[in-house]
Structure formats: structure tokens, C-alpha cells
């Protein structure tokens, strides 16, 4: 029996984390061609993830870079089509909800190549988010849908998508389990920043729905500035650009630092007294690490982190952020919402069955 070819398409920071465990699992049974669209290209947003997580370099880097949604996605479509034709792919694997996901899905579906979506079925029910549109289209085009949660399966059912749906758990949990010990060994971030466990909060903001509105960013920064703790704030390039544009700066209790790699972010999260974020991945990682999370959005796709009592949706109101930080301390249990850390193995099993 000849070895089948799976093309994995990644491009943005969270996708490198999700693809790493899947690539390790695929290695035993498939030829994997890894394509990086180049959506993220700074060392700290891309290469450090490959080196720390011991991923082999991508087979293709399309160097697409930034731009408007149309420019970025359009360039990806052109380049990805070339690569997929050349690769004679038996299956295309896309991750999450970025423009790289959408482009990969469109090209694969139009080329008649079976499409598999890792992190299928997530919905915020807010179509103003580019990610929501990317998810809806990608799920609609996929023949294999790998859901991280029960809620994701239900969301797909509501849209009439029932075939090819597999509830496999969350590959980010696989990644966390794989990386945590190595992060403890290699990360020096606590010493570098002079931090001790429980004595600081960690904040990140990068969603366009926050960064692209001066009043929302100002309100978030006011909220962080009013906390009775030091706040470590690794700043995404989008966020930095917009803060510069509006002349916004952080208060003196907030340490603004460059984006950090996968080891440092895990260690920073694990030791924080609270995580304040608009990132989806960090809401889950907070839960998995047993750290309370204040989400700087009005809604979340990761609804089970809220219903179990570990995550609160603050939006961007400075007073609400501060009040939650000072007064809210969850104590509930943490049931295994995201599987057992074996999602990648289940994805492999489903692909073997489907492509045999
Ligand atoms: C993208 C995803 C988002 C994901 C996030 C993770 C979409 C629509 N959004 O948002 O879902 O949560 O990645 O970070 O795909 N930039 C740099 N250097 C880089 C990367 C980006 O300077 O390495 C700049 C870009 O040029 C652009 C801005 O940052 O001006 C935003 O980058 P972009 O790729 O458009 O989306 P993200 O905001 O990162």
C-alpha cells in the first residue's frame, strides 16, 4: 500500500502550536508536507515556535505576509493552489480560524481534495469577527471535522453538519502536556523579569475587535493600569502598531514586552495570579493550568470555561475588569473538558480510516 500524502497548512502563531502534536502523530503513517503561508513572519511570532517545539521547518514558506484581508487571502489562494497541485495531496489539513485556514480550505475544496479541519465547530456567533467567517466557511467545506469540545459538535449539528464529525478533544491540550516540562527546564522568563509565582497578572490583546478601536484599547489599558498588581503584557505587532498610532501607552504597573515564545508563555501563564486576554487559546490554557481568566471580550467560543466558573467575560470596561480582578476567585472543579491530551492520536486514527 502506498503512503498517502497529507498537506498541513499553517500560517499564524496558534496554528504552529496546534500542528506540532498532529505532525508528530502523522509521521508514523503518512507523508506530511507542511506549508507555512507566511501570514506571521517575525522571528518571535513564527520561527521560535518551530525551534522550541522541535518542529521540522516547513517544506514550503509562501511568504505572504500582512495586508488587508482580501490582499492577504488572495495571495494565499494563488500560492497554495500551485503547491497543492504539485504535492498531489490525498488530504489537506487546516487548523483553527485564521485567513490561512480559509485560504487552505477554499483551495483544497475547489481542487476536489478531501479537507480536514482541526478545531471544527467553534462559534462565537459574532459575524463581525473575521475568525467567525473563516470558521463557518471552513466547516462547510470540510469532509472531516475534528471538534475539540461537546459544544462544538452541537454547533455543527445546528448547522446540519453531522457527517465526518469527530469529537477528538483539543490538540492544544496535547501540546500543553508535551511542552510544559520542557518549558520548565528551558524558560528563564521569571528571572529575566524579576517575577515570583502569584505576584503578577498576565495580559494579552490582539483581536482586531479590540485593537482596531481606540476607545476599546484605551479602556483595556485603563483597566490593566488600575489593577493592584504588576501586569506583564507581551504585545502583538498589531497591538503595538495601533497603540503607537493612537498615542496610547500603559501605566507604570504594566510591563510592556515583546511577544514571547511557547515556553515563556506557558511559564508566564502557569505562575500568574490571573490571565486577562482576548485570545482563545489562552482562555483554555488558563483553565488547563488552573489559573483564573478574565476575558476581554463580550463573548467566547470556549463557553465551557465560563460555565465551569474559571472564566469571566469582562468585555473592555475598565471598572468591570478591575472589579473582577480584585474580587473574583474561582474555586470550582476542573472536569476534563478538552479530552485527555490524546487528540492528535485520534485525528491520526480517523485519517487512517478515511484515507485507507
Ligand atoms: C491572526 C488571526 C487571528 C489569530 C492571530 C494570532 C486572521 C484573520 N486572524 O491575527 O485569528 O488569533 O493571528 O496571532 O487570520 N504582523 C507582523 N509580524 C508578524 C505577524 C503579523 O508585523 O509576524 C503584523 C501584520 O503585518 C499585520 C498585523 O501584524 O499588520 C496583524 O497580522 P495578521 O496576520 O493580519 O493577523 P493577526 O492580527 O495576527
Short mmCIF file of C-alpha atoms and ligand atoms in Angstrom, two decimals:
data_model
loop_
_atom_site.label_atom_id
_atom_site.label_comp_id
_atom_site.label_asym_id
_atom_site.label_seq_id
_atom_site.Cartn_x
_atom_site.Cartn_y
_atom_site.Cartn_z
CA UNK A 1 0.00 0.00 0.00
CA UNK A 2 1.48 3.36 -0.96
CA UNK A 3 1.94 6.03 1.69
CA UNK A 4 -0.67 8.77 1.43
CA UNK A 5 0.25 12.45 1.39
CA UNK A 6 -1.29 14.90 3.83
CA UNK A 7 -0.66 18.61 3.30
CA UNK A 8 -0.88 20.62 6.51
CA UNK A 9 -1.39 24.36 6.14
CA UNK A 10 -0.33 26.74 8.89
CA UNK A 11 0.45 30.44 8.94
CA UNK A 12 -0.28 32.11 12.27
CA UNK A 13 1.10 31.66 15.75
CA UNK A 14 -1.62 29.46 17.29
CA UNK A 15 -1.50 27.14 14.29
CA UNK A 16 2.12 26.24 14.89
CA UNK A 17 1.15 25.10 18.38
CA UNK A 18 -1.81 23.07 17.10
CA UNK A 19 0.08 21.49 14.20
CA UNK A 20 3.07 20.31 16.26
CA UNK A 21 1.34 17.36 18.01
CA UNK A 22 -0.56 16.41 14.86
CA UNK A 23 2.67 16.37 12.81
CA UNK A 24 4.29 14.10 15.38
CA UNK A 25 1.32 11.71 15.18
CA UNK A 26 1.18 11.74 11.37
CA UNK A 27 4.87 10.92 11.00
CA UNK A 28 4.32 7.20 11.65
CA UNK A 29 1.78 6.65 8.88
CA UNK A 30 1.70 9.47 6.34
CA UNK A 31 3.95 11.62 4.22
CA UNK A 32 3.24 15.10 5.54
CA UNK A 33 4.01 18.23 3.57
CA UNK A 34 3.99 21.26 5.83
CA UNK A 35 3.08 24.56 4.19
CA UNK A 36 3.57 27.88 6.01
CA UNK A 37 1.67 30.68 4.33
CA UNK A 38 3.94 33.29 5.89
CA UNK A 39 0.99 35.13 7.47
CA UNK A 40 3.16 35.51 10.58
CA UNK A 41 6.80 36.11 9.77
CA UNK A 42 8.65 37.80 12.66
CA UNK A 43 11.09 35.52 14.49
CA UNK A 44 9.10 35.90 17.72
CA UNK A 45 5.78 35.17 16.00
CA UNK A 46 6.90 32.20 13.92
CA UNK A 47 10.41 30.72 13.92
CA UNK A 48 10.77 30.48 17.70
CA UNK A 49 7.72 28.19 17.73
CA UNK A 50 9.30 25.79 15.25
CA UNK A 51 12.60 25.67 17.11
CA UNK A 52 11.27 25.34 20.67
CA UNK A 53 8.62 22.78 19.74
CA UNK A 54 11.15 20.84 17.65
CA UNK A 55 9.08 21.03 14.51
CA UNK A 56 10.87 20.49 11.26
CA UNK A 57 10.96 23.62 9.12
CA UNK A 58 8.05 23.96 6.65
CA UNK A 59 8.51 22.33 3.25
CA UNK A 60 7.14 25.49 1.67
CA UNK A 61 7.02 29.03 3.01
CA UNK A 62 4.80 31.16 0.80
CA UNK A 63 5.96 34.46 2.31
CA UNK A 64 2.53 36.02 2.03
CA UNK A 65 2.89 38.47 4.94
CA UNK A 66 0.28 41.03 6.01
CA UNK A 67 -2.14 43.30 4.20
CA UNK A 68 -5.90 43.69 4.05
CA UNK A 69 -7.98 40.53 4.35
CA UNK A 70 -8.52 40.45 0.60
CA UNK A 71 -4.86 41.03 -0.25
CA UNK A 72 -3.60 38.51 2.27
CA UNK A 73 -6.15 35.79 1.48
CA UNK A 74 -5.86 36.41 -2.27
CA UNK A 75 -2.10 35.94 -2.28
CA UNK A 76 -2.53 32.77 -0.25
CA UNK A 77 -5.05 31.34 -2.73
CA UNK A 78 -2.70 31.85 -5.67
CA UNK A 79 0.34 30.35 -3.94
CA UNK A 80 -1.49 27.50 -2.22
CA UNK A 81 -3.08 26.34 -5.45
CA UNK A 82 0.36 25.95 -7.01
CA UNK A 83 1.67 23.97 -4.06
CA UNK A 84 -1.35 21.68 -3.75
CA UNK A 85 -1.31 20.75 -7.42
CA UNK A 86 2.39 19.96 -7.21
CA UNK A 87 2.05 17.96 -3.98
CA UNK A 88 -0.63 15.55 -5.25
CA UNK A 89 -2.25 15.72 -1.81
CA UNK A 90 -4.64 12.99 -0.66
CA UNK A 91 -5.92 15.22 2.11
CA UNK A 92 -5.48 18.81 3.27
CA UNK A 93 -5.40 19.61 6.95
CA UNK A 94 -6.23 23.11 8.18
CA UNK A 95 -6.21 24.46 11.73
CA UNK A 96 -8.36 26.94 13.62
CA UNK A 97 -9.85 30.06 12.11
CA UNK A 98 -7.32 32.37 10.50
CA UNK A 99 -7.09 33.65 6.96
CA UNK A 100 -4.58 30.84 6.32
CA UNK A 101 -7.29 28.35 7.35
CA UNK A 102 -9.81 29.91 5.00
CA UNK A 103 -7.42 30.03 2.05
CA UNK A 104 -6.36 26.41 2.55
CA UNK A 105 -9.99 25.31 2.76
CA UNK A 106 -11.05 27.11 -0.41
CA UNK A 107 -8.14 25.84 -2.48
CA UNK A 108 -8.50 22.24 -1.29
CA UNK A 109 -12.26 22.15 -1.82
CA UNK A 110 -12.01 23.62 -5.32
CA UNK A 111 -9.26 21.15 -6.23
CA UNK A 112 -11.51 18.31 -5.04
CA UNK A 113 -9.07 17.27 -2.30
CA UNK A 114 -10.66 15.99 0.95
CA UNK A 115 -10.42 18.71 3.57
CA UNK A 116 -9.98 18.07 7.30
CA UNK A 117 -10.48 20.85 9.84
CA UNK A 118 -8.77 20.69 13.22
CA UNK A 119 -10.77 22.77 15.75
CA UNK A 120 -14.04 22.48 13.85
CA UNK A 121 -17.40 23.64 15.18
CA UNK A 122 -16.27 26.63 17.26
CA UNK A 123 -18.65 29.57 17.10
CA UNK A 124 -18.77 32.98 18.75
CA UNK A 125 -22.00 33.84 16.90
CA UNK A 126 -20.43 37.21 16.19
CA UNK A 127 -20.02 37.66 12.46
CA UNK A 128 -18.13 40.91 12.90
CA UNK A 129 -15.12 38.72 13.75
CA UNK A 130 -13.07 37.64 10.72
CA UNK A 131 -12.39 34.36 12.53
CA UNK A 132 -16.11 33.53 12.71
CA UNK A 133 -16.49 33.87 8.93
CA UNK A 134 -13.37 31.77 8.39
CA UNK A 135 -14.74 29.02 10.66
CA UNK A 136 -18.18 28.90 9.08
CA UNK A 137 -16.81 28.59 5.55
CA UNK A 138 -14.12 26.09 6.52
CA UNK A 139 -16.55 23.82 8.36
CA UNK A 140 -18.99 23.95 5.47
CA UNK A 141 -16.28 22.80 3.04
CA UNK A 142 -14.70 20.11 5.26
CA UNK A 143 -15.34 16.40 4.93
CA UNK A 144 -13.61 15.62 8.22
CA UNK A 145 -14.38 17.86 11.19
CA UNK A 146 -12.27 17.39 14.30
CA UNK A 147 -14.10 19.01 17.22
CA UNK A 148 -12.34 19.88 20.47
CA UNK A 149 -15.47 20.08 22.64
CA UNK A 150 -19.04 18.83 23.02
CA UNK A 151 -20.29 22.37 22.37
CA UNK A 152 -18.51 22.36 19.00
CA UNK A 153 -20.31 19.15 17.97
CA UNK A 154 -23.66 20.70 18.93
CA UNK A 155 -22.86 23.88 16.98
CA UNK A 156 -22.24 21.82 13.85
CA UNK A 157 -25.44 19.83 14.37
CA UNK A 158 -27.38 23.09 14.50
CA UNK A 159 -25.98 23.93 11.06
CA UNK A 160 -26.94 20.50 9.75
CA UNK A 161 -23.37 19.20 9.69
CA UNK A 162 -23.36 15.67 11.10
CA UNK A 163 -21.22 13.60 8.79
CA UNK A 164 -17.49 13.32 9.26
CA UNK A 165 -17.72 14.91 12.71
CA UNK A 166 -15.27 13.51 15.28
CA UNK A 167 -15.10 14.72 18.87
CA UNK A 168 -11.39 14.18 19.42
CA UNK A 169 -10.53 16.65 22.20
CA UNK A 170 -8.25 19.62 21.89
CA UNK A 171 -4.82 19.36 20.28
CA UNK A 172 -3.78 22.38 22.35
CA UNK A 173 -4.03 20.17 25.42
CA UNK A 174 -1.73 17.62 23.74
CA UNK A 175 0.66 20.49 23.04
CA UNK A 176 0.49 21.80 26.59
CA UNK A 177 1.28 18.39 28.08
CA UNK A 178 4.17 17.95 25.66
CA UNK A 179 5.65 21.39 26.20
CA UNK A 180 5.14 22.08 29.89
CA UNK A 181 8.06 20.12 31.31
CA UNK A 182 10.40 21.38 28.63
CA UNK A 183 9.18 24.91 29.30
CA UNK A 184 10.08 24.49 33.00
CA UNK A 185 13.54 23.35 32.00
CA UNK A 186 14.31 25.99 29.39
CA UNK A 187 12.36 29.14 30.21
CA UNK A 188 14.17 31.84 32.17
CA UNK A 189 11.41 34.41 31.82
CA UNK A 190 10.53 34.66 35.53
CA UNK A 191 14.13 35.51 36.44
CA UNK A 192 14.53 37.81 33.48
CA UNK A 193 11.50 39.85 34.50
CA UNK A 194 12.04 39.51 38.26
CA UNK A 195 8.74 37.66 38.83
CA UNK A 196 7.53 35.30 41.52
CA UNK A 197 4.59 32.91 41.37
CA UNK A 198 1.25 34.58 42.06
CA UNK A 199 2.68 38.08 42.24
CA UNK A 200 1.72 39.34 38.80
CA UNK A 201 -1.06 39.13 36.22
CA UNK A 202 -0.54 38.30 32.55
CA UNK A 203 -2.37 40.21 29.82
CA UNK A 204 -2.58 39.81 26.05
CA UNK A 205 -4.70 41.65 23.49
CA UNK A 206 -4.61 41.10 19.75
CA UNK A 207 -8.15 40.71 18.36
CA UNK A 208 -8.99 43.25 15.69
CA UNK A 209 -12.29 43.82 17.51
CA UNK A 210 -10.25 45.34 20.35
CA UNK A 211 -7.03 46.62 18.80
CA UNK A 212 -8.68 48.48 15.96
CA UNK A 213 -10.86 50.69 18.19
CA UNK A 214 -9.04 53.42 20.12
CA UNK A 215 -11.73 53.66 22.81
CA UNK A 216 -11.69 49.91 23.46
CA UNK A 217 -7.89 49.78 23.66
CA UNK A 218 -7.84 52.83 25.93
CA UNK A 219 -10.39 51.23 28.21
CA UNK A 220 -8.46 47.95 28.40
CA UNK A 221 -5.22 49.80 29.19
CA UNK A 222 -7.04 51.80 31.89
CA UNK A 223 -8.36 48.55 33.34
CA UNK A 224 -4.89 46.98 33.42
CA UNK A 225 -3.46 50.17 34.90
CA UNK A 226 -5.97 50.09 37.76
CA UNK A 227 -5.07 46.57 38.98
CA UNK A 228 -3.31 46.25 42.33
CA UNK A 229 -0.61 44.07 40.82
CA UNK A 230 2.18 44.15 38.31
CA UNK A 231 0.92 43.18 34.84
CA UNK A 232 3.09 41.51 32.22
CA UNK A 233 1.85 42.49 28.78
CA UNK A 234 3.52 40.80 25.78
CA UNK A 235 2.43 42.91 22.86
CA UNK A 236 1.40 41.51 19.48
CA UNK A 237 2.67 43.51 16.44
CA UNK A 238 -0.88 44.55 15.53
CA UNK A 239 -1.49 45.88 19.04
CA UNK A 240 1.80 47.77 19.14
CA UNK A 241 1.11 49.40 15.81
CA UNK A 242 -2.34 50.55 16.85
CA UNK A 243 -1.17 51.80 20.27
CA UNK A 244 1.53 53.84 18.51
CA UNK A 245 -0.97 55.19 16.02
CA UNK A 246 -3.26 56.45 18.77
CA UNK A 247 -0.51 57.54 21.12
CA UNK A 248 -1.69 55.10 23.81
CA UNK A 249 0.68 53.86 26.48
CA UNK A 250 0.43 51.63 29.51
CA UNK A 251 0.53 52.69 33.17
CA UNK A 252 3.62 52.09 35.28
CA UNK A 253 2.41 48.81 36.82
CA UNK A 254 2.19 47.33 33.30
CA UNK A 255 5.39 45.90 31.80
CA UNK A 256 5.10 46.00 28.03
CA UNK A 257 7.32 43.34 26.47
CA UNK A 258 7.79 41.81 23.00
CA UNK A 259 5.81 38.69 22.06
CA UNK A 260 7.25 35.59 23.74
CA UNK A 261 7.72 32.02 22.52
CA UNK A 262 5.76 28.92 23.53
CA UNK A 263 7.90 28.03 26.55
CA UNK A 264 7.90 31.50 28.08
CA UNK A 265 4.17 32.00 27.60
CA UNK A 266 3.38 28.70 29.35
CA UNK A 267 5.57 29.59 32.31
CA UNK A 268 4.13 33.10 32.46
CA UNK A 269 0.60 31.69 32.41
CA UNK A 270 1.21 28.97 34.96
CA UNK A 271 2.62 31.39 37.53
CA UNK A 272 0.25 34.31 37.02
CA UNK A 273 -2.39 35.18 39.61
CA UNK A 274 -4.79 35.94 36.76
CA UNK A 275 -4.80 35.91 32.96
CA UNK A 276 -6.54 38.77 31.17
CA UNK A 277 -6.84 38.10 27.46
CA UNK A 278 -8.84 38.18 24.26
CA UNK A 279 -7.04 35.08 22.97
CA UNK A 280 -9.00 31.85 22.58
CA UNK A 281 -6.00 29.60 23.20
CA UNK A 282 -5.10 31.37 26.42
CA UNK A 283 -8.62 31.03 27.83
CA UNK A 284 -8.21 27.26 27.51
CA UNK A 285 -4.64 27.18 28.73
CA UNK A 286 -5.68 29.19 31.79
CA UNK A 287 -8.33 26.56 32.52
CA UNK A 288 -5.95 23.66 31.98
CA UNK A 289 -3.36 25.27 34.23
CA UNK A 290 -5.91 26.14 36.93
CA UNK A 291 -5.47 29.91 36.62
CA UNK A 292 -8.48 32.25 36.61
CA UNK A 293 -9.15 34.02 33.34
CA UNK A 294 -10.80 37.38 32.68
CA UNK A 295 -11.72 37.52 29.02
CA UNK A 296 -11.54 40.94 27.37
CA UNK A 297 -14.41 40.22 25.01
CA UNK A 298 -18.20 40.13 25.18
CA UNK A 299 -18.48 36.51 24.05
CA UNK A 300 -16.36 33.39 23.79
CA UNK A 301 -16.21 30.23 21.71
CA UNK A 302 -14.88 28.36 24.75
CA UNK A 303 -18.18 28.50 26.64
CA UNK A 304 -17.32 25.61 28.95
CA UNK A 305 -14.52 27.62 30.59
CA UNK A 306 -17.24 30.08 31.65
CA UNK A 307 -19.87 27.53 32.72
CA UNK A 308 -17.35 25.71 34.93
CA UNK A 309 -16.64 29.02 36.63
CA UNK A 310 -13.00 29.57 35.60
CA UNK A 311 -13.50 32.30 33.04
CA UNK A 312 -15.48 35.54 33.22
CA UNK A 313 -16.37 37.72 30.25
CA UNK A 314 -15.46 41.28 31.22
CA UNK A 315 -15.67 42.99 27.85
CA UNK A 316 -13.42 46.04 27.90
CA UNK A 317 -14.93 48.20 30.64
CA UNK A 318 -12.07 49.31 32.92
CA UNK A 319 -14.13 49.20 36.10
CA UNK A 320 -15.51 45.72 35.38
CA UNK A 321 -12.00 44.43 34.64
CA UNK A 322 -10.69 45.87 37.88
CA UNK A 323 -13.63 44.72 39.98
CA UNK A 324 -13.40 41.15 38.68
CA UNK A 325 -9.67 41.06 39.24
CA UNK A 326 -9.92 42.31 42.83
CA UNK A 327 -12.96 40.33 43.97
CA UNK A 328 -13.47 37.16 41.91
CA UNK A 329 -11.65 33.96 42.87
CA UNK A 330 -12.96 30.73 41.32
CA UNK A 331 -12.80 27.52 43.30
CA UNK A 332 -14.77 25.05 41.22
CA UNK A 333 -13.57 21.72 39.92
CA UNK A 334 -11.89 21.36 36.56
CA UNK A 335 -13.51 18.47 34.70
CA UNK A 336 -11.56 17.25 31.64
CA UNK A 337 -13.36 19.43 29.09
CA UNK A 338 -10.72 19.11 26.40
CA UNK A 339 -10.08 15.37 26.33
CA UNK A 340 -7.12 13.51 27.77
CA UNK A 341 -4.34 15.09 25.73
CA UNK A 342 -4.61 12.44 23.03
CA UNK A 343 -6.46 14.39 20.36
CA UNK A 344 -3.67 14.05 17.79
CA UNK A 345 -3.77 10.24 18.06
CA UNK A 346 -7.50 10.27 17.44
CA UNK A 347 -7.05 12.53 14.44
CA UNK A 348 -4.49 10.09 13.06
CA UNK A 349 -6.88 7.16 13.57
CA UNK A 350 -9.70 8.95 11.76
CA UNK A 351 -7.43 9.93 8.85
CA UNK A 352 -6.17 6.35 8.51
CA UNK A 353 -9.75 5.10 8.37
CA UNK A 354 -10.86 7.78 5.91
CA UNK A 355 -7.91 7.54 3.54
CA UNK A 356 -7.39 3.78 3.52
C1 LIG B 1 -4.23 36.34 13.14
C2 LIG B 1 -5.60 35.67 13.06
C3 LIG B 1 -6.18 35.52 14.45
C4 LIG B 1 -5.21 34.83 15.39
C5 LIG B 1 -3.91 35.61 15.39
C6 LIG B 1 -2.87 35.02 16.30
C7 LIG B 1 -6.81 36.16 11.00
C8 LIG B 1 -7.96 36.87 10.41
N1 LIG B 1 -6.53 36.45 12.28
O1 LIG B 1 -4.44 37.67 13.59
O2 LIG B 1 -7.37 34.76 14.37
O3 LIG B 1 -5.76 34.77 16.68
O4 LIG B 1 -3.42 35.63 14.05
O5 LIG B 1 -1.83 35.92 16.50
O6 LIG B 1 -6.20 35.36 10.34
N2 LIG B 1 2.47 41.24 11.85
C9 LIG B 1 3.81 41.48 12.00
N3 LIG B 1 4.61 40.41 12.21
C10 LIG B 1 4.14 39.14 12.26
C11 LIG B 1 2.77 38.93 12.12
C12 LIG B 1 1.93 40.00 11.91
O7 LIG B 1 4.28 42.60 11.95
O8 LIG B 1 4.93 38.21 12.44
C13 LIG B 1 1.57 42.38 11.58
C14 LIG B 1 0.95 42.23 10.19
O9 LIG B 1 1.74 42.73 9.20
C15 LIG B 1 -0.35 42.97 10.37
C16 LIG B 1 -0.70 42.72 11.85
O10 LIG B 1 0.51 42.35 12.49
O11 LIG B 1 -0.18 44.32 10.16
C17 LIG B 1 -1.74 41.67 12.03
O12 LIG B 1 -1.34 40.43 11.45
P1 LIG B 1 -2.42 39.48 10.70
O13 LIG B 1 -1.72 38.33 10.13
O14 LIG B 1 -3.24 40.31 9.79
O15 LIG B 1 -3.43 38.97 11.79
P2 LIG B 1 -3.32 38.80 13.37
O16 LIG B 1 -3.83 40.03 13.99
O17 LIG B 1 -2.01 38.28 13.81
#
